[in-house]
mmCIF file of C-alpha atoms in Angstrom:
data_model
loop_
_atom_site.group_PDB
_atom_site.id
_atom_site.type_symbol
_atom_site.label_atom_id
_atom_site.label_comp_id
_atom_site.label_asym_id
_atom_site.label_seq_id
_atom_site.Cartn_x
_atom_site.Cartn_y
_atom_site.Cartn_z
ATOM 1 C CA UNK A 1 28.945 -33.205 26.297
ATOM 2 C CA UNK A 2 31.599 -32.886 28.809
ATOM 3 C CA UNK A 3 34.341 -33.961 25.946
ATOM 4 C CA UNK A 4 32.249 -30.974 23.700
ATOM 5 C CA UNK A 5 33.117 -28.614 26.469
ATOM 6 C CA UNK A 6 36.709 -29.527 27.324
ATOM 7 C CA UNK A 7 37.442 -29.189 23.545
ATOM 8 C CA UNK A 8 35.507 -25.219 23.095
ATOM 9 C CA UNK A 9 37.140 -24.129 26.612
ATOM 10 C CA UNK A 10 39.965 -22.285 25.265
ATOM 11 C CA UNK A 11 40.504 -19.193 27.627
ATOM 12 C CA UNK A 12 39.114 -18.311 30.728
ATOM 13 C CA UNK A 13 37.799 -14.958 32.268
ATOM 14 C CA UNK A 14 39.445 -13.389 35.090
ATOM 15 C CA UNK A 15 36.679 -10.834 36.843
ATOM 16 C CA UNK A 16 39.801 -8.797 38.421
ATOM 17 C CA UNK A 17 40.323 -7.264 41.744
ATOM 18 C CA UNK A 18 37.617 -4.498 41.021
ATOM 19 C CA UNK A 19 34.774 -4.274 38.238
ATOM 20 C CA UNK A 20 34.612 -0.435 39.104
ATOM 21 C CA UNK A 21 36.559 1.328 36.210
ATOM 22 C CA UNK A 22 36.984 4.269 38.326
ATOM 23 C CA UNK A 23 39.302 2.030 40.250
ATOM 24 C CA UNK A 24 41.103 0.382 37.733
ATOM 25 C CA UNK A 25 44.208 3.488 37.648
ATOM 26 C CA UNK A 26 44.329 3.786 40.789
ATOM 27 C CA UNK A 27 45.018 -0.008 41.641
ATOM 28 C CA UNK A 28 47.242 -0.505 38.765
ATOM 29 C CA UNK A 29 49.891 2.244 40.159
ATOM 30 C CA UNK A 30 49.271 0.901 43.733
ATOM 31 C CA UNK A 31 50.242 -2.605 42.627
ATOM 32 C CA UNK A 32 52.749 -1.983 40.225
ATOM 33 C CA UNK A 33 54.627 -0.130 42.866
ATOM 34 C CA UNK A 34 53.847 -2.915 45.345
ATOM 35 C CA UNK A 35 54.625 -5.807 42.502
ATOM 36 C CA UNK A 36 58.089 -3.301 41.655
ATOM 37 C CA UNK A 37 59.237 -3.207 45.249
ATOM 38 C CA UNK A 38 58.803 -7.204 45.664
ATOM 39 C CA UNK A 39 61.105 -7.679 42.308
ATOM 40 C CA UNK A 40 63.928 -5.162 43.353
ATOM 41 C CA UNK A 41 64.090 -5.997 47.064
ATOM 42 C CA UNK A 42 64.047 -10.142 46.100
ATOM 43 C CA UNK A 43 66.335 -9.923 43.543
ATOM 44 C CA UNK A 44 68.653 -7.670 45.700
ATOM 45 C CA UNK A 45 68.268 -10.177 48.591
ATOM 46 C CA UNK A 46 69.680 -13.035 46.198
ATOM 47 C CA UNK A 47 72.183 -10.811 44.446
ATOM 48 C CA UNK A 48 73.967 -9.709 47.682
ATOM 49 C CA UNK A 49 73.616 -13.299 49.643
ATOM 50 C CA UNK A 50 75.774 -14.681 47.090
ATOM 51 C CA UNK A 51 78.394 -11.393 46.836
ATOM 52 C CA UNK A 52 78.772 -11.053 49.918
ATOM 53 C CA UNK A 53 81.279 -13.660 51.597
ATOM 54 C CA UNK A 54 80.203 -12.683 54.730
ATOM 55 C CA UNK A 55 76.328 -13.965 53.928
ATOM 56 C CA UNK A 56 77.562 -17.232 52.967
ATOM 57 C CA UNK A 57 75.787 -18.437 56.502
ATOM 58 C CA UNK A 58 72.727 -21.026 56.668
ATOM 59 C CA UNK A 59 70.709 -18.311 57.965
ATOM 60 C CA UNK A 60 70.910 -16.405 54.597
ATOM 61 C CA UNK A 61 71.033 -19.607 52.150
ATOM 62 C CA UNK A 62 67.556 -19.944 53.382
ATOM 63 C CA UNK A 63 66.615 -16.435 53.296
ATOM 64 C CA UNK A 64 68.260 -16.701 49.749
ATOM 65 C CA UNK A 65 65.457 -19.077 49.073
ATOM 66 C CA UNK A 66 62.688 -17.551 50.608
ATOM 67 C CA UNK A 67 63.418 -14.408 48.367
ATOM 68 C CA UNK A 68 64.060 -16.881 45.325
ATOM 69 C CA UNK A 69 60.106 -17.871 46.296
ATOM 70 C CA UNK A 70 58.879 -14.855 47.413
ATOM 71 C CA UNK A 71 59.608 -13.474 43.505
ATOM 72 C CA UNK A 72 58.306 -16.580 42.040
ATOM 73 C CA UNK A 73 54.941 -16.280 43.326
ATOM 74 C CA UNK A 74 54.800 -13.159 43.016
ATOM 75 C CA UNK A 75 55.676 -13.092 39.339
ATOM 76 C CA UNK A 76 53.210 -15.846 38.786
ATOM 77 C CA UNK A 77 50.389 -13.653 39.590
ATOM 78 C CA UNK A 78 51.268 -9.683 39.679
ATOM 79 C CA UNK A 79 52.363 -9.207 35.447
ATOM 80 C CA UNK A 80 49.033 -10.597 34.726
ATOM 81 C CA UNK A 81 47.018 -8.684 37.173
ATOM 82 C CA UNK A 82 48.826 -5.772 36.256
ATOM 83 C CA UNK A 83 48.355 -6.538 32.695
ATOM 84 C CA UNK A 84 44.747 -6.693 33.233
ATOM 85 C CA UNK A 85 44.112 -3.522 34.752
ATOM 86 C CA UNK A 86 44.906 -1.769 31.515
ATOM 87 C CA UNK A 87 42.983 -4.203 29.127
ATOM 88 C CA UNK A 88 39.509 -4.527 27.727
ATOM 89 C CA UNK A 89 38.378 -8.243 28.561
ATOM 90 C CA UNK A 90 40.650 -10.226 31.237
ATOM 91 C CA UNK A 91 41.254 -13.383 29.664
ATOM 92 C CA UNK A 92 44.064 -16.339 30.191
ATOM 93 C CA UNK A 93 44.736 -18.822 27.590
ATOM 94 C CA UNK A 94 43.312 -22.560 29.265
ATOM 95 C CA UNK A 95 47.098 -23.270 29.672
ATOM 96 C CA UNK A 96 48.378 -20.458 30.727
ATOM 97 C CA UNK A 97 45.718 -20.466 33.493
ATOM 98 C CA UNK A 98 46.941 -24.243 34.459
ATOM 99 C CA UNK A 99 50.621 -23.121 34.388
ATOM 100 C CA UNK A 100 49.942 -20.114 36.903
ATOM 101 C CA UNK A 101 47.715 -22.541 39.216
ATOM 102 C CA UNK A 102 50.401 -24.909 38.883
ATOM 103 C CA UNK A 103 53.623 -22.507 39.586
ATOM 104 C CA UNK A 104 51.715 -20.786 42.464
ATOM 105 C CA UNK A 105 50.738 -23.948 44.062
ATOM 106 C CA UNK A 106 54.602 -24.868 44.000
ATOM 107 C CA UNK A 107 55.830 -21.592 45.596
ATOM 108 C CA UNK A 108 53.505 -20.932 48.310
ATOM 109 C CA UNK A 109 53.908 -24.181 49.618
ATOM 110 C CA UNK A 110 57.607 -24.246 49.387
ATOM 111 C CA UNK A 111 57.432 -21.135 51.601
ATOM 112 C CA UNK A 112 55.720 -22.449 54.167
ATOM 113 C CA UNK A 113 58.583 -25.345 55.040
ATOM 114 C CA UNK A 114 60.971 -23.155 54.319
ATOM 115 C CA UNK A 115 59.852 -20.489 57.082
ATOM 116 C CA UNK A 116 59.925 -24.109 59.011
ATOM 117 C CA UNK A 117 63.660 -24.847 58.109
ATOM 118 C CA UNK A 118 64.300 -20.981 58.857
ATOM 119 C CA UNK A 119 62.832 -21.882 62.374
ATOM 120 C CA UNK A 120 64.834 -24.698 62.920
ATOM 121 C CA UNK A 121 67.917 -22.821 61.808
ATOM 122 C CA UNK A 122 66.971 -20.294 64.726
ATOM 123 C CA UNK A 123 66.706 -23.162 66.793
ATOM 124 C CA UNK A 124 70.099 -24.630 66.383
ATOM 125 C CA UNK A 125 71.805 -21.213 66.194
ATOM 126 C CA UNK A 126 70.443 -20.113 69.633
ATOM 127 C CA UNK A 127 69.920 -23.755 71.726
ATOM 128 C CA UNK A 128 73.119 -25.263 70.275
ATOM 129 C CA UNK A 129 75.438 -22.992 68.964
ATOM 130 C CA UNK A 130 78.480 -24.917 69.538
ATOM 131 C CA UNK A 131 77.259 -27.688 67.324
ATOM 132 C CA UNK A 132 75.381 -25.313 65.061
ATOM 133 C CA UNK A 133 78.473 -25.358 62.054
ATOM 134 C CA UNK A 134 78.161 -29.011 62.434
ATOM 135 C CA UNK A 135 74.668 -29.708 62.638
ATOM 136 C CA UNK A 136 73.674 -27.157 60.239
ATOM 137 C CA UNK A 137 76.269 -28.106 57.508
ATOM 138 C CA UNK A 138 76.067 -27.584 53.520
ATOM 139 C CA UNK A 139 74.395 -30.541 52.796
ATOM 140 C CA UNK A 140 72.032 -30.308 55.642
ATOM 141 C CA UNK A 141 70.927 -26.748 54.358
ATOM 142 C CA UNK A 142 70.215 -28.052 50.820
ATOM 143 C CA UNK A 143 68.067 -31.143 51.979
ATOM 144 C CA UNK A 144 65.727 -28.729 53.881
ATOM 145 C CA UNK A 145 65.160 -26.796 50.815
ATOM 146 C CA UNK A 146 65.299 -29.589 48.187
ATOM 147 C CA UNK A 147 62.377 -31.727 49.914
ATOM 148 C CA UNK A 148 60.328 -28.731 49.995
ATOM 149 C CA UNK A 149 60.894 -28.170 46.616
ATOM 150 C CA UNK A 150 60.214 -31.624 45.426
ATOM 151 C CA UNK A 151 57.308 -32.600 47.960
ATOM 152 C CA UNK A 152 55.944 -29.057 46.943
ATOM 153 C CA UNK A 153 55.947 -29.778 42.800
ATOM 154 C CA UNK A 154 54.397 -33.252 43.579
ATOM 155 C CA UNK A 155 51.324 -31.746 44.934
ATOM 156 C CA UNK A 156 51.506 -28.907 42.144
ATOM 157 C CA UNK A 157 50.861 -31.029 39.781
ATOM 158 C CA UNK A 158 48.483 -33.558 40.817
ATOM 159 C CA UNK A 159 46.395 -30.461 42.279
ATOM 160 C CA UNK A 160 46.500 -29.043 38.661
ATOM 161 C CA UNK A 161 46.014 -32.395 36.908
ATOM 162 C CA UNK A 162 43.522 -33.486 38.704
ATOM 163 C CA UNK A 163 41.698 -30.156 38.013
ATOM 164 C CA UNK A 164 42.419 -29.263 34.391
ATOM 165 C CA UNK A 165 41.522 -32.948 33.852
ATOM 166 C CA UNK A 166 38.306 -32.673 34.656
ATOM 167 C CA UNK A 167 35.141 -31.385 32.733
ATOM 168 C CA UNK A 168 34.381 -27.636 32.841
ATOM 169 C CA UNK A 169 30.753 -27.024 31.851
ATOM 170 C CA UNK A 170 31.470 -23.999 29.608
ATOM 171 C CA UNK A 171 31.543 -21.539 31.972
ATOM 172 C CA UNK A 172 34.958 -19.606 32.002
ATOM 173 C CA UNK A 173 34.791 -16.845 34.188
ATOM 174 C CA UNK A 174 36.470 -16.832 37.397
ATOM 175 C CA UNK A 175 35.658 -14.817 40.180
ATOM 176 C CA UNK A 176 39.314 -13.904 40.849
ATOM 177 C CA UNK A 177 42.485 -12.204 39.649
ATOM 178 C CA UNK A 178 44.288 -15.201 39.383
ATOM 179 C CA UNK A 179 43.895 -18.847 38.746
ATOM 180 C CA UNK A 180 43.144 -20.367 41.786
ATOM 181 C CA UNK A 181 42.126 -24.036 42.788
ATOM 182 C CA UNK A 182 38.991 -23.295 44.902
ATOM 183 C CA UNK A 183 37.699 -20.503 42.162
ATOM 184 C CA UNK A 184 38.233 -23.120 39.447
ATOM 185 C CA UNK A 185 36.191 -25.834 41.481
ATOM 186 C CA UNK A 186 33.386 -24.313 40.918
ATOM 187 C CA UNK A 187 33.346 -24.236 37.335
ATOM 188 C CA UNK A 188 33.676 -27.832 37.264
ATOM 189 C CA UNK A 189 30.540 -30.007 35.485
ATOM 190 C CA UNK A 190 31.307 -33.279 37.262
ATOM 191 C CA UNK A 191 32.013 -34.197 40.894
ATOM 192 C CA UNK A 192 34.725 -31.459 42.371
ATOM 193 C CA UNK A 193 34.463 -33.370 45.784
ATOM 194 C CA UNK A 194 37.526 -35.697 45.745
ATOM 195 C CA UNK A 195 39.450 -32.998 44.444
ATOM 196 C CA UNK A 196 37.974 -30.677 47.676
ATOM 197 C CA UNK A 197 39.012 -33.309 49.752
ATOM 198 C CA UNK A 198 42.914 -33.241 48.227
ATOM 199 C CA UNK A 199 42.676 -29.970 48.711
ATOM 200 C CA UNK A 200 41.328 -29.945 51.979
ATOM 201 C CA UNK A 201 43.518 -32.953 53.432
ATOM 202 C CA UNK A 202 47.212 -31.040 52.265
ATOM 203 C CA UNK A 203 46.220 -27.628 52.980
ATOM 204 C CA UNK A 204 45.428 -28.728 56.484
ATOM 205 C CA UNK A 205 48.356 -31.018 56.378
ATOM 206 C CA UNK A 206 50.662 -28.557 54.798
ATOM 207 C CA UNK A 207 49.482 -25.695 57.305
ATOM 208 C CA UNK A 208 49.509 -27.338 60.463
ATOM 209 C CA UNK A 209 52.479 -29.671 60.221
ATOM 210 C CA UNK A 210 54.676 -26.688 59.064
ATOM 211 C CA UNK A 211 53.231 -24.828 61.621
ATOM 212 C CA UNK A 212 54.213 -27.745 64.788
ATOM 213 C CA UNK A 213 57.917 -27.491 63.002
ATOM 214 C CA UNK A 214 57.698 -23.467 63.982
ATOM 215 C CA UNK A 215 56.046 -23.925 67.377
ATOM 216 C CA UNK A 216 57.972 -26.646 68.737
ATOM 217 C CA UNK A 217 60.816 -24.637 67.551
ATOM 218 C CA UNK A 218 60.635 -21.354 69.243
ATOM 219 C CA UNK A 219 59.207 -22.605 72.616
ATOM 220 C CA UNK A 220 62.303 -24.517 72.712
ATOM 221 C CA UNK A 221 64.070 -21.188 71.603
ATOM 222 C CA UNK A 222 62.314 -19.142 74.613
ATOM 223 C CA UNK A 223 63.046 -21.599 76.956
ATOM 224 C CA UNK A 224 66.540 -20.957 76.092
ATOM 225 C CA UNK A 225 66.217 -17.232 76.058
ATOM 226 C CA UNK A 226 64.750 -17.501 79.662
ATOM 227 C CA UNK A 227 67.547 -19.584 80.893
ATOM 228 C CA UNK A 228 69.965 -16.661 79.373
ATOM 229 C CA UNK A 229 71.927 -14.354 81.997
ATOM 230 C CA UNK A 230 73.258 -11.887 80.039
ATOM 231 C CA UNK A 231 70.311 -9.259 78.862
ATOM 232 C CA UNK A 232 72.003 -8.058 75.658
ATOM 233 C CA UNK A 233 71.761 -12.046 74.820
ATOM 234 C CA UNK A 234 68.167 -11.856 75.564
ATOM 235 C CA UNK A 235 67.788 -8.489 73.167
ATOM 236 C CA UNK A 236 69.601 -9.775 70.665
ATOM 237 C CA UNK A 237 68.151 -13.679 70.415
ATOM 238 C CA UNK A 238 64.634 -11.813 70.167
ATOM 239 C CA UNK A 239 65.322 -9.464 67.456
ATOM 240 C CA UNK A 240 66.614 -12.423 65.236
ATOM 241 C CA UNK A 241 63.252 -14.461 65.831
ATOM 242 C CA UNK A 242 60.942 -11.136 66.019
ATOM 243 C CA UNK A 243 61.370 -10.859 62.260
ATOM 244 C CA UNK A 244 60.792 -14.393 61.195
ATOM 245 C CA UNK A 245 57.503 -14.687 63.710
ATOM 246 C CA UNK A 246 56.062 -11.961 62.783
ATOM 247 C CA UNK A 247 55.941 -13.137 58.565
ATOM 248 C CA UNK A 248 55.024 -16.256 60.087
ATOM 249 C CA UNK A 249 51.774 -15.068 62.045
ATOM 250 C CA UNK A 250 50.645 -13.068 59.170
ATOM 251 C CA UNK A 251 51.494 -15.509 56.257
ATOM 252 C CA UNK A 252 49.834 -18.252 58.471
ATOM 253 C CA UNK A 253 46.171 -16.477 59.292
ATOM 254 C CA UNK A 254 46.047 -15.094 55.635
ATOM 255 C CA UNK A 255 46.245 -18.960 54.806
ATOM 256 C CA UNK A 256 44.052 -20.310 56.979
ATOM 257 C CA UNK A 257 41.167 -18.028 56.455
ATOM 258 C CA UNK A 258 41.729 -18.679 52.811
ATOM 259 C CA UNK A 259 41.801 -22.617 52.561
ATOM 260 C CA UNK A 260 40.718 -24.339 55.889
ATOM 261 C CA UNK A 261 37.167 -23.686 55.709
ATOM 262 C CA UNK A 262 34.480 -25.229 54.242
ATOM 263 C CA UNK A 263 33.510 -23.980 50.410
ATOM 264 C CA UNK A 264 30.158 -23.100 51.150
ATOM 265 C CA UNK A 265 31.583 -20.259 54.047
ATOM 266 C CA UNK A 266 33.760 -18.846 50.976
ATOM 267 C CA UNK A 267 33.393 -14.922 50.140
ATOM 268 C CA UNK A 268 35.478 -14.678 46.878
ATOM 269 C CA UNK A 269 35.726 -10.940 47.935
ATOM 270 C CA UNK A 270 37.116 -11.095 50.870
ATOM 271 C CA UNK A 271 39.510 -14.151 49.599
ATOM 272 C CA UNK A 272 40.240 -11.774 46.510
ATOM 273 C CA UNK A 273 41.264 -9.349 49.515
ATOM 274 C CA UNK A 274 43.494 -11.570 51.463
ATOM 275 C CA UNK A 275 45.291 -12.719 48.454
ATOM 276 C CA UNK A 276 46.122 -9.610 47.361
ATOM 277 C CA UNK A 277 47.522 -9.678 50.670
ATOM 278 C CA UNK A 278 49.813 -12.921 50.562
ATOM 279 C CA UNK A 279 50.581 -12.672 46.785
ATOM 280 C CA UNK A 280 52.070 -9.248 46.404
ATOM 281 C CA UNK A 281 52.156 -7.389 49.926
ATOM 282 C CA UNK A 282 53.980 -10.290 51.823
ATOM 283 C CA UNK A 283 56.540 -10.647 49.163
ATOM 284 C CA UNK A 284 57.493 -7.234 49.282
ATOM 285 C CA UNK A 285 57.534 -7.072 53.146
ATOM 286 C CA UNK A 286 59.939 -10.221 53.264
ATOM 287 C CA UNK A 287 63.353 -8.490 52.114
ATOM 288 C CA UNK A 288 62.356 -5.570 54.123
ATOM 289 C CA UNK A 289 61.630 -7.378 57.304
ATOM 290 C CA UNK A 290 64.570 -9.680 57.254
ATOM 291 C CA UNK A 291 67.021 -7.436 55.552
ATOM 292 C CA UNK A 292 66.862 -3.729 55.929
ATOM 293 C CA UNK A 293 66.448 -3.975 59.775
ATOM 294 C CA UNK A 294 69.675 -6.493 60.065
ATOM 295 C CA UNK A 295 72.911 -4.854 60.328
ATOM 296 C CA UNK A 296 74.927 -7.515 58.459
ATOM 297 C CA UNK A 297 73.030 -7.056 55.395
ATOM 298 C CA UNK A 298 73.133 -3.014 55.694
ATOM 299 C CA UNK A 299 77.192 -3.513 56.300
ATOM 300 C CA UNK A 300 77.083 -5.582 53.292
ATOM 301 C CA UNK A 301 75.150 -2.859 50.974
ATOM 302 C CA UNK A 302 77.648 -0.612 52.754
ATOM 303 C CA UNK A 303 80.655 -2.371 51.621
ATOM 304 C CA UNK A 304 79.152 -3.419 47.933
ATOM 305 C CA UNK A 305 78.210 0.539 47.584
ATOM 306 C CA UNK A 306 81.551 1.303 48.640
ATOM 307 C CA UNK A 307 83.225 -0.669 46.030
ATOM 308 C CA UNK A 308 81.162 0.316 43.352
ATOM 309 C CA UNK A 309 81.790 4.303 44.010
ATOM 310 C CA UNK A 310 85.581 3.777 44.435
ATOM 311 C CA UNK A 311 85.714 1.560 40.824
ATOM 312 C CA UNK A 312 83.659 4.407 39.088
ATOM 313 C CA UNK A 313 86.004 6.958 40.682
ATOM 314 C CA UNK A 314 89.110 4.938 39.498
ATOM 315 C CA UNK A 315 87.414 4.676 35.869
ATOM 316 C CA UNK A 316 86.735 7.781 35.792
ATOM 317 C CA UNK A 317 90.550 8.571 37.018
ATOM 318 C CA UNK A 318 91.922 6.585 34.581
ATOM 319 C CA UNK A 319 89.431 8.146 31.690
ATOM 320 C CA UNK A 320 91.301 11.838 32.890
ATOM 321 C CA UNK A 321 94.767 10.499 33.106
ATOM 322 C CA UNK A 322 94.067 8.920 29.444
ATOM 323 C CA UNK A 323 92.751 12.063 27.990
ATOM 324 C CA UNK A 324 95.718 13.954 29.574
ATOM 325 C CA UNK A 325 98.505 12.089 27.557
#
């Protein structure tokens, strides 16, 4: 029977944000301007990191990164959901769904050591800034974000495997907008609960060992922010972290209300809420957080804006002097 069902279970239903059509317009311009805003500031933060020569810094290879995954996950959820909005029944091909589980799974956990790696890149800059070109070289930069990547598609795909792998009893609707691994669980016909405990053991794992890596880091930073004499230091050692703790704190809660609790506490609604949240609001506060509030990257929009306007003026000079003879 289970091999009957695995073979019929071709597409799966995605119940959507809202089942009120009167909401359905609204929510798709909300989120399409959300989902619009995410794309142009991520792909702006990656454009002018690697234009600018004066970005080329570990500090913005890792924000490079986190914009890099900040679009991914993004993209692996808002087209669809947006896409869905504006049709008639919300379905997702069987592997389509396991490709969007799988690619989310990747990105979101990738973020979470990278926001580590950005922490200890704080730490280094502001404990040890003498050393901080040395300890903080080229190489060192690209291990913290290759690891991530690597550990991160490892648990990807067994998480998706080990799912998709398993017998679905025929039922295909999920109570979500997206594929997700605890929404999916429950559709399962045989025994979800060594997959649950996966789950359960690497979210916890993930979560809290990321989270020691940012702790550890910034008590160490305020303890040298305390031992500073010269206030503008202070100021200006606090606005660099103020950015980076405050996507951490609200990345981090979203998180753990979503995964570390037991499946029987779950409220699909209120998770459908807070991944809304994390999937397509945090994405698009990122670039605007880090970016638009840091005066290297405005002097580096400044100075890419400038050279834009003076080549279209010196086309557009040439075009005239052209015409003229």
């Amino acid at each position: 029977m289970n091999k009957q069902n695995l073979t019929v279970l071709t597409e799966f239903i995605l119940m959507g944000i809202t089942d009120r059509p009167e909401l359905q317009a609204p929510f798709f311009g909300l989120f399409l301007i959300i989902y619009t805003v995410s794309v142009v500031g991520n792909l702006g933060m990656i454009i002018l990191t690697n234009m600018d020569s004066r970005l080329q810094t570990p500090m913005y290879f890792f924000l490079r990164h986190l914009a890099f995954i900040d679009l991914g996950y993004s993209t692996a959820v808002g087209p669809k959901m947006l896409v869905n909005f504006v049709t008639n029944q919300n379905t997702i091909p069987y592997n389509w769904c396991a490709t969007q589980l799988s690619f989310f799974i990747l990105f979101i956990i990738s973020e979470l050591f990278i926001l580590s790696a950005m922490a200890y890149d704080r730490y280094v800059a502001i404990c040890k800034p003498l050393l901080y070109t040395v300890v903080m070289s080229q190489r060192v930069c690209w291990v913290l974000v290759a690891i991530p990547y690597l550990y991160s598609a490892f648990l990807s795909l067994t998480t998706t495997i080990k799912i998709f792998m398993s017998s679905f009893c025929g039922h295909n609707v999920i109570r979500h907008f997206y594929c997700d691994s605890l929404p999916l669980l429950t559709l399962l016909c045989s025994s979800s609960r060594d997959i649950e405990l996966i789950i359960l053991i690497f979210s916890a794992f993930n979560l809290v060992s990321s989270l020691v890596i940012v702790l550890v880091s910034y008590i160490l930073i305020l303890m040298a922010i305390l031992r500073m004499n010269s206030a503008e230091g202070r100021h200006k050692a606090f606005s660099t972290c103020g950015s980076h703790l405050t996507v951490v704190v609200v990345l981090y809660a979203t998180l753990f209300f979503m995964y570390v609790q037991p499946k029987s506490s779950h409220s699909f609604d209120t998770d459908k809420i807070a991944s809304a949240f994390y999937t397509l609001i945090i994405p698009m506060l990122n670039p605007m957080i880090y970016s638009l509030r840091n005066k290297e990257v405005k002097g580096a929009l400044h100075r890419i804006w400038k050279s834009l306007t003076c080549r279209m003026f010196a086309n557009v000079l040439l075009k005239i002097h052209c015409k003229a003879h």
